[in-house]
mmCIF file of C-alpha atoms and ligand atoms in Angstrom:
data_model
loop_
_atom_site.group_PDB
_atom_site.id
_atom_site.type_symbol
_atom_site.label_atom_id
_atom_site.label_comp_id
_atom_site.label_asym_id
_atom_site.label_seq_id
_atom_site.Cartn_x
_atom_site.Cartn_y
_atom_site.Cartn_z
ATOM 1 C CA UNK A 7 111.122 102.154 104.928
ATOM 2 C CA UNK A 8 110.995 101.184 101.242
ATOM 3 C CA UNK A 9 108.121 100.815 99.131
ATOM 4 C CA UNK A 10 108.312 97.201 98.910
ATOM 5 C CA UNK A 11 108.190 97.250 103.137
ATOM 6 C CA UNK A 12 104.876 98.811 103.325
ATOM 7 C CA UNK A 13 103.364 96.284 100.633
ATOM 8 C CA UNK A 14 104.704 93.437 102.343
ATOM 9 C CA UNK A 15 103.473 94.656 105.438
ATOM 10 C CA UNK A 16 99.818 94.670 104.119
ATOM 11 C CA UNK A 17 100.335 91.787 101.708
ATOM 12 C CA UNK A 18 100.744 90.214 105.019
ATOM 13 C CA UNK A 19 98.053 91.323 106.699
ATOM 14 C CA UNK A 20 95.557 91.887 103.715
ATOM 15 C CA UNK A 21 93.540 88.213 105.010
ATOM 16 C CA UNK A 22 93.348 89.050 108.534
ATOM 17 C CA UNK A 23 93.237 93.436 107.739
ATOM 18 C CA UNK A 24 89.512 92.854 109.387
ATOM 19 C CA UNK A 25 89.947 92.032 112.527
ATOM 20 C CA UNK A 26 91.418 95.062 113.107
ATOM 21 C CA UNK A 27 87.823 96.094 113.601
ATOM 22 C CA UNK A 28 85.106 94.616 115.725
ATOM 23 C CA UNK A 29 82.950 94.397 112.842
ATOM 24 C CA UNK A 30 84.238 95.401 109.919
ATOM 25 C CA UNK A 31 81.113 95.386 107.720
ATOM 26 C CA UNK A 32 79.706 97.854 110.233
ATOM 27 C CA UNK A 33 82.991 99.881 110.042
ATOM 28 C CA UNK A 34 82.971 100.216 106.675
ATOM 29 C CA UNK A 35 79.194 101.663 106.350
ATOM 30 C CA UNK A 36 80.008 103.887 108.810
ATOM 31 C CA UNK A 37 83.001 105.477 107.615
ATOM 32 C CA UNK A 38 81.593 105.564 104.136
ATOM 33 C CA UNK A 39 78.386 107.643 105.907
ATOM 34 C CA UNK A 40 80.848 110.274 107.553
ATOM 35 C CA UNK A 41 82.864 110.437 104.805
ATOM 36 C CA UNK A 42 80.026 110.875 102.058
ATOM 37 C CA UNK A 43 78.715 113.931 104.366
ATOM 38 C CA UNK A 44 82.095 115.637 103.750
ATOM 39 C CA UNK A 45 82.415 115.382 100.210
ATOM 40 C CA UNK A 46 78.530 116.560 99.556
ATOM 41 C CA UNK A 47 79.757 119.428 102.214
ATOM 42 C CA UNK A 48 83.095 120.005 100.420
ATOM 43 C CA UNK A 49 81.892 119.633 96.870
ATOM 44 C CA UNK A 50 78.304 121.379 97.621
ATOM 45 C CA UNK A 51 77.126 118.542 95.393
ATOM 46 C CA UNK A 52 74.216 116.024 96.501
ATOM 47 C CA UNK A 53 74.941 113.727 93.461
ATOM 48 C CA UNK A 54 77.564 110.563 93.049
ATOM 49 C CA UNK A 55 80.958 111.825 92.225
ATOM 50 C CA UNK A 56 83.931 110.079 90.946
ATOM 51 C CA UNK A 57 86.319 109.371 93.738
ATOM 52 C CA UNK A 58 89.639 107.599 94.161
ATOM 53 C CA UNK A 59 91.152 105.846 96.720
ATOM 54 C CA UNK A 60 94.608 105.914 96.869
ATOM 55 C CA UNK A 61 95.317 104.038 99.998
ATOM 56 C CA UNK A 62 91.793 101.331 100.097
ATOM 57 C CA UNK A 63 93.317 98.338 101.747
ATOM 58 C CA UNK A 64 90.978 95.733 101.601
ATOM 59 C CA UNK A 65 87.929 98.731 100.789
ATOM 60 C CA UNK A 66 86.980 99.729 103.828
ATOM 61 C CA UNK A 67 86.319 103.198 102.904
ATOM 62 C CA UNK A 68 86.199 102.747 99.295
ATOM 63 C CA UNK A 69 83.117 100.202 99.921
ATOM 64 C CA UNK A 70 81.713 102.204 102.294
ATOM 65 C CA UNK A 71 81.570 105.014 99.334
ATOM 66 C CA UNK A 72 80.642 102.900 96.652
ATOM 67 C CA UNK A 73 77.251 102.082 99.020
ATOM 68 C CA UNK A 74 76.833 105.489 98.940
ATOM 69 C CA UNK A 75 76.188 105.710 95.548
ATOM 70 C CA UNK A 76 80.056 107.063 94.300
ATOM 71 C CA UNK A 77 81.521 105.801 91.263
ATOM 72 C CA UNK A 78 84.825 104.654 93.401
ATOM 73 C CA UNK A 79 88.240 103.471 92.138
ATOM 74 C CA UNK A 80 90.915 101.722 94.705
ATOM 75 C CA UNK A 81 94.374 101.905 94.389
ATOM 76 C CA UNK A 82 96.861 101.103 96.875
ATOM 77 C CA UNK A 83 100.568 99.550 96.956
ATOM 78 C CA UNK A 84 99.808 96.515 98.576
ATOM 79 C CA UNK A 85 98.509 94.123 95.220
ATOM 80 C CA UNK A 86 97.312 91.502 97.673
ATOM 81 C CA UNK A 87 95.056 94.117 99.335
ATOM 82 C CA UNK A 88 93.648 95.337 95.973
ATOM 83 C CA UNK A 89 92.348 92.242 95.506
ATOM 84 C CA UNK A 90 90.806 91.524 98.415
ATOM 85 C CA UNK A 91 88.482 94.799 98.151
ATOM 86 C CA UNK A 92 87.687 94.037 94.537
ATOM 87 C CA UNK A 93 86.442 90.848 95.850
ATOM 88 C CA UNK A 94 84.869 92.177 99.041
ATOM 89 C CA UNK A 95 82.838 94.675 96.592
ATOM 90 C CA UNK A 96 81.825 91.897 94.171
ATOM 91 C CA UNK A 97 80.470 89.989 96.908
ATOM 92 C CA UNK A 98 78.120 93.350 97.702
ATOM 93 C CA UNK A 99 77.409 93.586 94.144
ATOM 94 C CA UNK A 100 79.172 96.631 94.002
ATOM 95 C CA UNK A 101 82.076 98.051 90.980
ATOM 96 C CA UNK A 102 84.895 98.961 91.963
ATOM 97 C CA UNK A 103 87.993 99.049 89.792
ATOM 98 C CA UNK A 104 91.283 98.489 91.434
ATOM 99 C CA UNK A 105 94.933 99.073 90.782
ATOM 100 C CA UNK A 106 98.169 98.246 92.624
ATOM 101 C CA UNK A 107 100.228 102.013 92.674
ATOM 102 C CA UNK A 108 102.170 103.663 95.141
ATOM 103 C CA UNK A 109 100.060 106.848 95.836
ATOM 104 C CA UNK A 110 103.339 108.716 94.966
ATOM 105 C CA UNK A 111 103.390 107.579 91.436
ATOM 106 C CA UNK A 112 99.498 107.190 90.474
ATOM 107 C CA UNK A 113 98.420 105.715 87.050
ATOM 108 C CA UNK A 114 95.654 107.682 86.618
ATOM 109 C CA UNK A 115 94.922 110.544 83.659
ATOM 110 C CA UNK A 116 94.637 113.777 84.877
ATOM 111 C CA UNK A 117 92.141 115.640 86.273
ATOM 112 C CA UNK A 118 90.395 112.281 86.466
ATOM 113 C CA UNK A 119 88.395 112.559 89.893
ATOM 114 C CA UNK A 120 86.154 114.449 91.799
ATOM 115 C CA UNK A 121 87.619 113.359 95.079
ATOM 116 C CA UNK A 122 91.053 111.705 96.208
ATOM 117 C CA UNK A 123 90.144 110.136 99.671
ATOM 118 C CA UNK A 124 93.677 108.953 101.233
ATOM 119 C CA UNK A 125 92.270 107.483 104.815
ATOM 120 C CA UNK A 126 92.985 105.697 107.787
ATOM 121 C CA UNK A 127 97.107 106.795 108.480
ATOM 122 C CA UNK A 128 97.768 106.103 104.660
ATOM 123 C CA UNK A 129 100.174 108.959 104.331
ATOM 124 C CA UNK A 130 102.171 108.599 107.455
ATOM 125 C CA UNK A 131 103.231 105.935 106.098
ATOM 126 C CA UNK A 132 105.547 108.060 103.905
ATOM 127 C CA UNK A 133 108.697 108.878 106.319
ATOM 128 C CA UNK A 134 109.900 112.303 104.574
ATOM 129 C CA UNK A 135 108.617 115.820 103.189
ATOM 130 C CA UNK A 136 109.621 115.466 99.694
ATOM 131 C CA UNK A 137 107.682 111.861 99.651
ATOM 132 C CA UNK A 138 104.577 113.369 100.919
ATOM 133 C CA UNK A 139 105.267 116.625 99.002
ATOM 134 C CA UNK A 140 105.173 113.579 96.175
ATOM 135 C CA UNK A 141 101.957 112.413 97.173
ATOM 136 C CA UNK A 142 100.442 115.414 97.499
ATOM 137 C CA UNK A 143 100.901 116.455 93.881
ATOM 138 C CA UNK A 144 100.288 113.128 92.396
ATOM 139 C CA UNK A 145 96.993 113.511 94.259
ATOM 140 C CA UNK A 146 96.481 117.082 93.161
ATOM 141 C CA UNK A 147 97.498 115.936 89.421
ATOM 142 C CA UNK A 148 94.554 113.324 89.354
ATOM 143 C CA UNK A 149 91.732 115.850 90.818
ATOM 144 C CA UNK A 150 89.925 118.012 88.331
ATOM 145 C CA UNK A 151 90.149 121.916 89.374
ATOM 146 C CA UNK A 152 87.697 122.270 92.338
ATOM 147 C CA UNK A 153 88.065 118.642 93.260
ATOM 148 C CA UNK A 154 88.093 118.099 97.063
ATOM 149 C CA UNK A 155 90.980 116.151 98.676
ATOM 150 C CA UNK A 156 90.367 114.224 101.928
ATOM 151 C CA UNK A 157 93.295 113.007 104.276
ATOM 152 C CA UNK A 158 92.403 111.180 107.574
ATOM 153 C CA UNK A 159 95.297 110.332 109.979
ATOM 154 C CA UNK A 160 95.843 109.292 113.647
ATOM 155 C CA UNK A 161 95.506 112.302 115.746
ATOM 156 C CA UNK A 162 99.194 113.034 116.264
ATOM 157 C CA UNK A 163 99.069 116.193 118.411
ATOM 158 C CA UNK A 164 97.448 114.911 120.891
ATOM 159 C CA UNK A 165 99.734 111.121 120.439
ATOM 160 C CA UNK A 166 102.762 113.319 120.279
ATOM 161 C CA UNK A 167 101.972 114.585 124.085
ATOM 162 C CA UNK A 168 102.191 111.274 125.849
ATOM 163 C CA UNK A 169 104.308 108.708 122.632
ATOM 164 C CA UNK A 170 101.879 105.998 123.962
ATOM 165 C CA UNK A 171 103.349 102.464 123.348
ATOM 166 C CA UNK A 172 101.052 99.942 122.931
ATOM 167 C CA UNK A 173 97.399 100.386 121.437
ATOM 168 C CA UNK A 174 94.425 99.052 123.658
ATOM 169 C CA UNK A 175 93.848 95.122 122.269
ATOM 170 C CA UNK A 176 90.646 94.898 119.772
ATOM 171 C CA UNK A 177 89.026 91.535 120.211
ATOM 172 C CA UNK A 178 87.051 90.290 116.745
ATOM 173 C CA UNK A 179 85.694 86.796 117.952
ATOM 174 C CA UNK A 180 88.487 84.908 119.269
ATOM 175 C CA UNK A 181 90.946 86.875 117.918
ATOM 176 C CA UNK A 182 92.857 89.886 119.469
ATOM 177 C CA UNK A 183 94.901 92.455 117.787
ATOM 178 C CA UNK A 184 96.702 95.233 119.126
ATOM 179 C CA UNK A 185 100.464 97.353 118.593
ATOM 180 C CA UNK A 186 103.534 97.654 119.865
ATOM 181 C CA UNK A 187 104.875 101.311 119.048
ATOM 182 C CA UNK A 188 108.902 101.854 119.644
ATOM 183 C CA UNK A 189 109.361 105.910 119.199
ATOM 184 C CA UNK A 190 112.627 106.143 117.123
ATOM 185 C CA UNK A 191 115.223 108.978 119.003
ATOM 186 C CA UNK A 192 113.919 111.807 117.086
ATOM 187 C CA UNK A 193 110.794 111.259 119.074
ATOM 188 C CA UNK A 194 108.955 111.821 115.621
ATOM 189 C CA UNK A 195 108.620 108.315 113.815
ATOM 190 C CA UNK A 196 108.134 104.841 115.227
ATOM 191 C CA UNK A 197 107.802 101.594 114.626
ATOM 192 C CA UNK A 198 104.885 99.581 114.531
ATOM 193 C CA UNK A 199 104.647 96.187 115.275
ATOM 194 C CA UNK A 200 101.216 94.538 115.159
ATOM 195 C CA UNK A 201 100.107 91.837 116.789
ATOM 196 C CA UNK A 202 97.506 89.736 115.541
ATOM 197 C CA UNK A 203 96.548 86.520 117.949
ATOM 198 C CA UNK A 204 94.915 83.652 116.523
ATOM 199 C CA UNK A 205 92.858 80.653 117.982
ATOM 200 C CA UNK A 206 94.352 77.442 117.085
ATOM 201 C CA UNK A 207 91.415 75.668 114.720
ATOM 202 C CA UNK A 208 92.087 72.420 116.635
ATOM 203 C CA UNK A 209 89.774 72.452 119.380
ATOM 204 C CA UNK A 210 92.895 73.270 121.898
ATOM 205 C CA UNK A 211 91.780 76.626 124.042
ATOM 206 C CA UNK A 212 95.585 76.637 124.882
ATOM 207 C CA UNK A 213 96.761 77.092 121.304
ATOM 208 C CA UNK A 214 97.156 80.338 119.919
ATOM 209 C CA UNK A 215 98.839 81.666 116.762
ATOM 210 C CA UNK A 216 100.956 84.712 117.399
ATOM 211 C CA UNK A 217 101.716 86.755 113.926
ATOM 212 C CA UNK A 218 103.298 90.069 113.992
ATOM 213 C CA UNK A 219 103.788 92.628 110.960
ATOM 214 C CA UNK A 220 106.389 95.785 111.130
ATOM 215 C CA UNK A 221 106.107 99.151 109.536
ATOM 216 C CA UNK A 222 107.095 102.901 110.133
ATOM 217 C CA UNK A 223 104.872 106.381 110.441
ATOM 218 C CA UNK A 224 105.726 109.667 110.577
ATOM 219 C CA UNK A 225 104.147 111.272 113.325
ATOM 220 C CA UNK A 226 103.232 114.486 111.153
ATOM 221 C CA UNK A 227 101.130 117.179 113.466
ATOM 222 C CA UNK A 228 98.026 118.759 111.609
ATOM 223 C CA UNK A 229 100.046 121.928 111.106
ATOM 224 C CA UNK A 230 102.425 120.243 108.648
ATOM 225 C CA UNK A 231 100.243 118.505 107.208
ATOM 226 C CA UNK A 232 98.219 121.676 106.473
ATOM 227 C CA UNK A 233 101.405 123.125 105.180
ATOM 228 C CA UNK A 234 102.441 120.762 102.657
ATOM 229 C CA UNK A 235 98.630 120.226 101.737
ATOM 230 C CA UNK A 236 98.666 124.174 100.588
ATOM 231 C CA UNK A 237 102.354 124.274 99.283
ATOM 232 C CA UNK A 238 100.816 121.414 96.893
ATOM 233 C CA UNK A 239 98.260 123.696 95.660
ATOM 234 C CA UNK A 240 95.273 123.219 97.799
ATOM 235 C CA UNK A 241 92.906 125.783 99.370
ATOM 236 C CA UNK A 242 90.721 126.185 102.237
ATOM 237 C CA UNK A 243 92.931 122.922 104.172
ATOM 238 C CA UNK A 244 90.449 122.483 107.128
ATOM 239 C CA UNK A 245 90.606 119.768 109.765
ATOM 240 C CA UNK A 246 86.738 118.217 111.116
ATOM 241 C CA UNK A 247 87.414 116.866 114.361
ATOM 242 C CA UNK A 248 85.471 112.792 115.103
ATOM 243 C CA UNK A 249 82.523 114.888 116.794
ATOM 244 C CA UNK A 250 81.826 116.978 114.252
ATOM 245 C CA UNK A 251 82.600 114.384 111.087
ATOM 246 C CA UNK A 252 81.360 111.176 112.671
ATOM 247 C CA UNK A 253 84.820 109.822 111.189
ATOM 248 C CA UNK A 254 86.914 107.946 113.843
ATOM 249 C CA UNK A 255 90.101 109.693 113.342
ATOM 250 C CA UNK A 256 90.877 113.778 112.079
ATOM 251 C CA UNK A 257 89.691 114.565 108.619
ATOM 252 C CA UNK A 258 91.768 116.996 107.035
ATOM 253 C CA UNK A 259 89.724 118.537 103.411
ATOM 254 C CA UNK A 260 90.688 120.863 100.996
ATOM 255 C CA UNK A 261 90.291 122.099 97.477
ATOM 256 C CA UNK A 262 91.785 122.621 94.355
ATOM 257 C CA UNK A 263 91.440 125.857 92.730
ATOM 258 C CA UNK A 264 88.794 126.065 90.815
HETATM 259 C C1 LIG B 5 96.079 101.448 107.813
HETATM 260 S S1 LIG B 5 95.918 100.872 106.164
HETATM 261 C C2 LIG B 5 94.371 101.581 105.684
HETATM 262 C C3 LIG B 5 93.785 100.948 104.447
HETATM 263 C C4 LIG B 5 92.353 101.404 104.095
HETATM 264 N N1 LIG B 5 92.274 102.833 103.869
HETATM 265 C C5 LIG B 5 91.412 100.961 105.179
HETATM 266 O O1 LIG B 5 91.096 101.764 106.062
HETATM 267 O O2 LIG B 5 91.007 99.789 105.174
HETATM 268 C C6 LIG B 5 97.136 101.819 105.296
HETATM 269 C C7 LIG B 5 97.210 101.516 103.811
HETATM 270 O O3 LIG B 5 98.164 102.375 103.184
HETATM 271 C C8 LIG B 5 98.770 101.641 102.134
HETATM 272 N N2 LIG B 5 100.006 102.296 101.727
HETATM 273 C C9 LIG B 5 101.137 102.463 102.440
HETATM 274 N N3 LIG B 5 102.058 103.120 101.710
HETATM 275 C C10 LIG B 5 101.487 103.375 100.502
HETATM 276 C C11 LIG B 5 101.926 104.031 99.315
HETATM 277 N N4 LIG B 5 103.148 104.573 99.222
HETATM 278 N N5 LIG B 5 101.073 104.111 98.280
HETATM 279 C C12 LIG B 5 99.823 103.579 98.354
HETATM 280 N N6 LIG B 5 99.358 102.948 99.451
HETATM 281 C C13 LIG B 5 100.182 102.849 100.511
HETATM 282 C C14 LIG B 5 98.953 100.274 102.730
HETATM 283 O O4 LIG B 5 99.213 99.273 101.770
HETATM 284 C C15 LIG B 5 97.656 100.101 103.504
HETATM 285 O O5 LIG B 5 96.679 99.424 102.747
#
Protein backbone atom coordinates (compact mmCIF):
# COMPACT_ATOMS: atom_id res chain seq x y z
CA UNK A 1 0.00 0.00 0.00
CA UNK A 2 1.44 3.37 -1.07
CA UNK A 3 1.66 6.40 0.82
CA UNK A 4 -0.89 8.17 -1.05
CA UNK A 5 -3.41 4.92 -0.08
CA UNK A 6 -3.22 5.46 3.55
CA UNK A 7 -3.92 9.37 3.15
CA UNK A 8 -6.74 8.80 1.03
CA UNK A 9 -8.00 6.35 3.27
CA UNK A 10 -8.16 8.93 6.18
CA UNK A 11 -8.76 11.92 3.92
CA UNK A 12 -11.83 9.91 3.50
CA UNK A 13 -12.71 9.23 6.68
CA UNK A 14 -11.15 12.35 8.50
CA UNK A 15 -15.24 13.91 8.81
CA UNK A 16 -16.76 10.87 10.07
CA UNK A 17 -13.00 9.50 12.02
CA UNK A 18 -15.41 10.08 15.31
CA UNK A 19 -17.80 7.84 15.18
CA UNK A 20 -15.46 5.35 15.42
CA UNK A 21 -15.93 6.02 19.10
CA UNK A 22 -19.04 6.22 21.19
CA UNK A 23 -18.05 9.48 22.38
CA UNK A 24 -15.20 10.73 21.15
CA UNK A 25 -14.72 13.77 23.41
CA UNK A 26 -14.73 11.27 26.26
CA UNK A 27 -12.21 9.08 24.31
CA UNK A 28 -9.95 11.54 23.81
CA UNK A 29 -9.66 12.73 27.68
CA UNK A 30 -9.23 9.44 28.49
CA UNK A 31 -6.52 8.36 26.39
CA UNK A 32 -4.75 11.62 26.96
CA UNK A 33 -5.08 10.64 31.04
CA UNK A 34 -3.43 7.09 30.45
CA UNK A 35 -1.13 8.29 28.23
CA UNK A 36 0.10 11.43 30.34
CA UNK A 37 0.68 8.77 33.34
CA UNK A 38 3.23 7.02 31.08
CA UNK A 39 5.24 9.75 29.98
CA UNK A 40 5.50 11.36 33.75
CA UNK A 41 6.40 7.44 34.54
CA UNK A 42 8.79 7.14 31.56
CA UNK A 43 10.32 10.58 31.72
CA UNK A 44 10.24 10.72 35.78
CA UNK A 45 9.12 14.27 35.05
CA UNK A 46 5.78 15.82 36.63
CA UNK A 47 6.06 18.94 34.34
CA UNK A 48 4.60 19.61 30.53
CA UNK A 49 6.95 18.22 28.01
CA UNK A 50 7.18 18.75 24.38
CA UNK A 51 5.60 15.90 22.55
CA UNK A 52 4.89 14.98 18.94
CA UNK A 53 2.43 13.16 17.34
CA UNK A 54 3.30 11.54 14.41
CA UNK A 55 0.20 9.69 13.56
CA UNK A 56 -2.84 12.37 15.38
CA UNK A 57 -5.69 11.83 13.01
CA UNK A 58 -8.19 14.15 13.81
CA UNK A 59 -6.24 14.69 17.67
CA UNK A 60 -7.55 12.27 19.55
CA UNK A 61 -4.55 11.66 21.54
CA UNK A 62 -2.77 14.72 20.71
CA UNK A 63 -5.88 16.73 22.33
CA UNK A 64 -6.16 14.56 24.94
CA UNK A 65 -2.30 15.61 25.77
CA UNK A 66 -2.54 19.07 25.06
CA UNK A 67 -5.47 19.06 28.09
CA UNK A 68 -2.95 17.71 30.01
CA UNK A 69 -0.93 20.51 29.99
CA UNK A 70 1.87 19.20 27.02
CA UNK A 71 3.12 21.52 24.56
CA UNK A 72 1.84 18.99 21.60
CA UNK A 73 2.60 19.06 17.85
CA UNK A 74 0.45 16.75 15.24
CA UNK A 75 1.69 15.43 12.27
CA UNK A 76 0.26 12.82 10.25
CA UNK A 77 0.01 11.90 6.34
CA UNK A 78 -3.45 12.37 5.93
CA UNK A 79 -3.60 16.64 5.28
CA UNK A 80 -7.36 16.47 5.60
CA UNK A 81 -6.98 14.93 9.09
CA UNK A 82 -4.41 17.57 10.20
CA UNK A 83 -6.82 19.92 9.80
CA UNK A 84 -9.51 18.66 11.39
CA UNK A 85 -7.49 18.33 14.85
CA UNK A 86 -6.11 21.83 14.47
CA UNK A 87 -9.64 22.82 14.34
CA UNK A 88 -10.96 20.40 16.95
CA UNK A 89 -8.14 22.00 19.37
CA UNK A 90 -9.06 25.60 18.48
CA UNK A 91 -12.50 24.95 19.32
CA UNK A 92 -11.05 23.77 23.06
CA UNK A 93 -8.93 26.72 23.07
CA UNK A 94 -6.08 24.66 22.92
CA UNK A 95 -2.43 25.11 20.46
CA UNK A 96 -1.59 22.72 18.64
CA UNK A 97 0.60 23.05 15.56
CA UNK A 98 0.06 20.63 12.79
CA UNK A 99 1.86 19.31 9.77
CA UNK A 100 0.99 16.89 6.95
CA UNK A 101 4.35 14.22 6.92
CA UNK A 102 4.63 10.71 6.49
CA UNK A 103 6.07 9.59 9.92
CA UNK A 104 8.87 8.00 7.77
CA UNK A 105 10.13 11.24 6.49
CA UNK A 106 9.39 13.83 9.49
CA UNK A 107 10.04 17.63 9.06
CA UNK A 108 11.05 18.23 12.27
CA UNK A 109 14.79 19.51 13.63
CA UNK A 110 16.44 17.18 15.61
CA UNK A 111 16.35 16.29 18.91
CA UNK A 112 13.23 18.45 18.91
CA UNK A 113 10.86 16.51 21.45
CA UNK A 114 10.56 15.11 24.64
CA UNK A 115 8.16 12.45 23.52
CA UNK A 116 7.14 10.88 20.02
CA UNK A 117 3.64 9.31 20.77
CA UNK A 118 2.74 7.14 17.48
CA UNK A 119 -0.88 5.64 18.74
CA UNK A 120 -3.82 3.86 17.89
CA UNK A 121 -2.32 1.06 14.97
CA UNK A 122 -0.38 4.06 13.32
CA UNK A 123 2.61 1.97 12.48
CA UNK A 124 1.00 -1.14 11.21
CA UNK A 125 0.07 0.70 8.80
CA UNK A 126 3.61 0.42 7.34
CA UNK A 127 3.61 -3.17 5.47
CA UNK A 128 7.56 -3.92 5.66
CA UNK A 129 10.72 -3.94 8.11
CA UNK A 130 12.80 -1.49 6.38
CA UNK A 131 9.59 1.05 6.39
CA UNK A 132 9.15 0.69 10.02
CA UNK A 133 12.94 0.36 10.54
CA UNK A 134 12.31 4.02 8.66
CA UNK A 135 9.98 5.15 11.10
CA UNK A 136 11.65 4.15 13.86
CA UNK A 137 14.73 6.28 13.22
CA UNK A 138 12.94 9.24 11.92
CA UNK A 139 11.24 9.02 15.32
CA UNK A 140 14.46 8.43 17.19
CA UNK A 141 16.10 11.43 15.03
CA UNK A 142 13.39 13.95 16.37
CA UNK A 143 13.68 12.84 20.26
CA UNK A 144 16.33 14.54 22.32
CA UNK A 145 18.71 11.82 24.13
CA UNK A 146 16.56 10.40 27.01
CA UNK A 147 13.36 11.21 25.21
CA UNK A 148 10.68 8.50 25.69
CA UNK A 149 9.01 6.93 22.62
CA UNK A 150 5.44 5.56 22.91
CA UNK A 151 3.89 3.06 20.29
CA UNK A 152 0.30 1.73 20.88
CA UNK A 153 -1.02 -0.98 18.46
CA UNK A 154 -3.86 -3.57 18.24
CA UNK A 155 -2.93 -6.46 20.34
CA UNK A 156 -1.71 -8.77 17.59
CA UNK A 157 -0.64 -11.85 19.58
CA UNK A 158 -3.52 -12.49 20.88
CA UNK A 159 -5.51 -11.35 17.07
CA UNK A 160 -2.95 -13.54 15.43
CA UNK A 161 -4.48 -16.75 17.46
CA UNK A 162 -7.98 -16.67 16.10
CA UNK A 163 -7.44 -13.88 12.44
CA UNK A 164 -10.93 -12.62 13.56
CA UNK A 165 -12.84 -11.12 10.54
CA UNK A 166 -15.11 -8.65 11.29
CA UNK A 167 -14.84 -6.14 14.35
CA UNK A 168 -17.97 -5.97 16.75
CA UNK A 169 -20.26 -2.82 15.17
CA UNK A 170 -19.78 0.58 17.34
CA UNK A 171 -23.02 2.50 17.28
CA UNK A 172 -22.41 6.61 17.72
CA UNK A 173 -26.13 7.88 17.53
CA UNK A 174 -27.61 6.54 14.51
CA UNK A 175 -24.66 5.63 13.02
CA UNK A 176 -22.81 2.21 13.06
CA UNK A 177 -19.32 1.45 12.14
CA UNK A 178 -17.54 -1.65 12.12
CA UNK A 179 -14.63 -3.83 9.74
CA UNK A 180 -14.35 -6.26 7.47
CA UNK A 181 -10.74 -7.90 7.83
CA UNK A 182 -9.62 -10.33 4.72
CA UNK A 183 -6.17 -12.07 6.10
CA UNK A 184 -3.88 -11.96 2.97
CA UNK A 185 -2.18 -15.84 2.40
CA UNK A 186 0.76 -15.11 4.45
CA UNK A 187 -1.67 -15.07 7.29
CA UNK A 188 0.34 -11.87 8.46
CA UNK A 189 -1.32 -8.69 6.77
CA UNK A 190 -4.92 -7.97 5.88
CA UNK A 191 -7.10 -5.85 4.55
CA UNK A 192 -9.34 -3.60 6.13
CA UNK A 193 -12.42 -2.49 4.92
CA UNK A 194 -14.50 -0.17 7.11
CA UNK A 195 -17.81 0.29 7.15
CA UNK A 196 -19.34 3.34 8.18
CA UNK A 197 -23.47 3.38 8.01
CA UNK A 198 -25.21 6.52 7.82
CA UNK A 199 -28.90 7.66 8.51
CA UNK A 200 -30.40 9.21 5.57
CA UNK A 201 -31.10 13.12 6.82
CA UNK A 202 -34.52 12.86 5.12
CA UNK A 203 -36.75 11.70 7.69
CA UNK A 204 -36.82 8.03 5.87
CA UNK A 205 -35.86 5.29 8.80
CA UNK A 206 -35.35 3.01 5.68
CA UNK A 207 -32.55 5.07 4.16
CA UNK A 208 -29.16 4.47 5.04
CA UNK A 209 -25.82 5.58 3.56
CA UNK A 210 -23.34 2.77 3.26
CA UNK A 211 -19.52 4.19 2.85
CA UNK A 212 -16.63 1.92 3.02
CA UNK A 213 -12.75 2.88 3.17
CA UNK A 214 -9.78 0.17 2.40
CA UNK A 215 -6.35 -0.04 3.88
CA UNK A 216 -3.61 -2.67 4.87
CA UNK A 217 -1.75 -3.58 8.45
CA UNK A 218 0.88 -5.58 9.25
CA UNK A 219 0.03 -7.78 11.91
CA UNK A 220 3.52 -7.20 13.74
CA UNK A 221 3.61 -9.35 17.26
CA UNK A 222 5.10 -7.32 20.30
CA UNK A 223 8.33 -9.27 19.91
CA UNK A 224 9.16 -7.59 16.59
CA UNK A 225 8.13 -4.74 17.39
CA UNK A 226 10.43 -4.78 20.45
CA UNK A 227 13.14 -5.81 18.11
CA UNK A 228 13.14 -3.19 15.62
CA UNK A 229 12.28 -0.60 18.49
CA UNK A 230 15.96 -1.56 20.04
CA UNK A 231 17.79 -2.17 16.64
CA UNK A 232 16.65 1.67 16.17
CA UNK A 233 18.44 2.66 19.19
CA UNK A 234 16.01 2.49 21.98
CA UNK A 235 16.38 1.09 25.52
CA UNK A 236 14.40 -0.39 28.17
CA UNK A 237 11.35 -1.32 25.14
CA UNK A 238 8.60 -2.35 27.68
CA UNK A 239 5.01 -3.20 26.82
CA UNK A 240 2.00 -1.88 29.72
CA UNK A 241 -0.78 -4.06 29.16
CA UNK A 242 -4.82 -1.91 29.12
CA UNK A 243 -5.03 -2.94 32.97
CA UNK A 244 -2.11 -1.64 34.03
CA UNK A 245 -1.97 1.69 31.53
CA UNK A 246 -5.67 2.48 31.45
CA UNK A 247 -4.90 2.79 27.53
CA UNK A 248 -7.35 0.71 25.39
CA UNK A 249 -4.89 -1.07 23.33
CA UNK A 250 -0.84 -2.33 24.29
CA UNK A 251 1.52 0.50 24.99
CA UNK A 252 4.85 -0.29 23.99
CA UNK A 253 7.64 2.68 25.75
CA UNK A 254 11.10 3.06 25.50
CA UNK A 255 14.04 5.38 25.71
CA UNK A 256 16.70 6.93 24.04
CA UNK A 257 20.03 6.83 25.50
CA UNK A 258 20.63 9.35 27.50
C1 LIG B 1 -6.24 4.50 13.27
S1 LIG B 1 -5.73 6.12 12.81
C2 LIG B 1 -5.31 6.82 14.38
C3 LIG B 1 -5.20 8.32 14.35
C4 LIG B 1 -5.03 9.00 15.73
N1 LIG B 1 -3.83 8.54 16.41
C5 LIG B 1 -6.26 8.76 16.55
O1 LIG B 1 -6.26 7.84 17.37
O2 LIG B 1 -7.25 9.48 16.36
C6 LIG B 1 -4.17 5.83 12.02
C7 LIG B 1 -3.49 7.09 11.52
O3 LIG B 1 -2.21 6.77 10.96
C8 LIG B 1 -1.98 7.67 9.89
N2 LIG B 1 -0.91 7.16 9.04
C9 LIG B 1 -0.92 6.04 8.28
N3 LIG B 1 0.26 5.91 7.65
C10 LIG B 1 1.03 6.97 8.02
C11 LIG B 1 2.35 7.40 7.70
N4 LIG B 1 3.14 6.70 6.87
N5 LIG B 1 2.80 8.53 8.27
C12 LIG B 1 2.03 9.25 9.12
N6 LIG B 1 0.77 8.90 9.45
C13 LIG B 1 0.28 7.77 8.90
C14 LIG B 1 -3.32 7.77 9.23
O4 LIG B 1 -3.44 8.87 8.35
C15 LIG B 1 -4.26 7.80 10.42
O5 LIG B 1 -4.58 9.12 10.80
Amino acid sequence: VSRNHAARFYDQLADDYHLVYADWDASTARQGESLNRLIRAGLGADRPVSVLDCSCGIGTQAIGLALRGHHVTGSDISPVAVGRAAREAGRRGLRLPVAAADMRRLPFGAARFDVVVCADNSLPHLLTETDVRTALAAMRRTLRDGGLLVISTRPYDEILRSRPVTTLPQLTGRAITFQVWHWHDDGRHYDVELFRLLPEDDGNADGWRVRVGRATYWALTQDELTGLVSEAGFAEPAWHTPESSGFFQPVLTARTYA
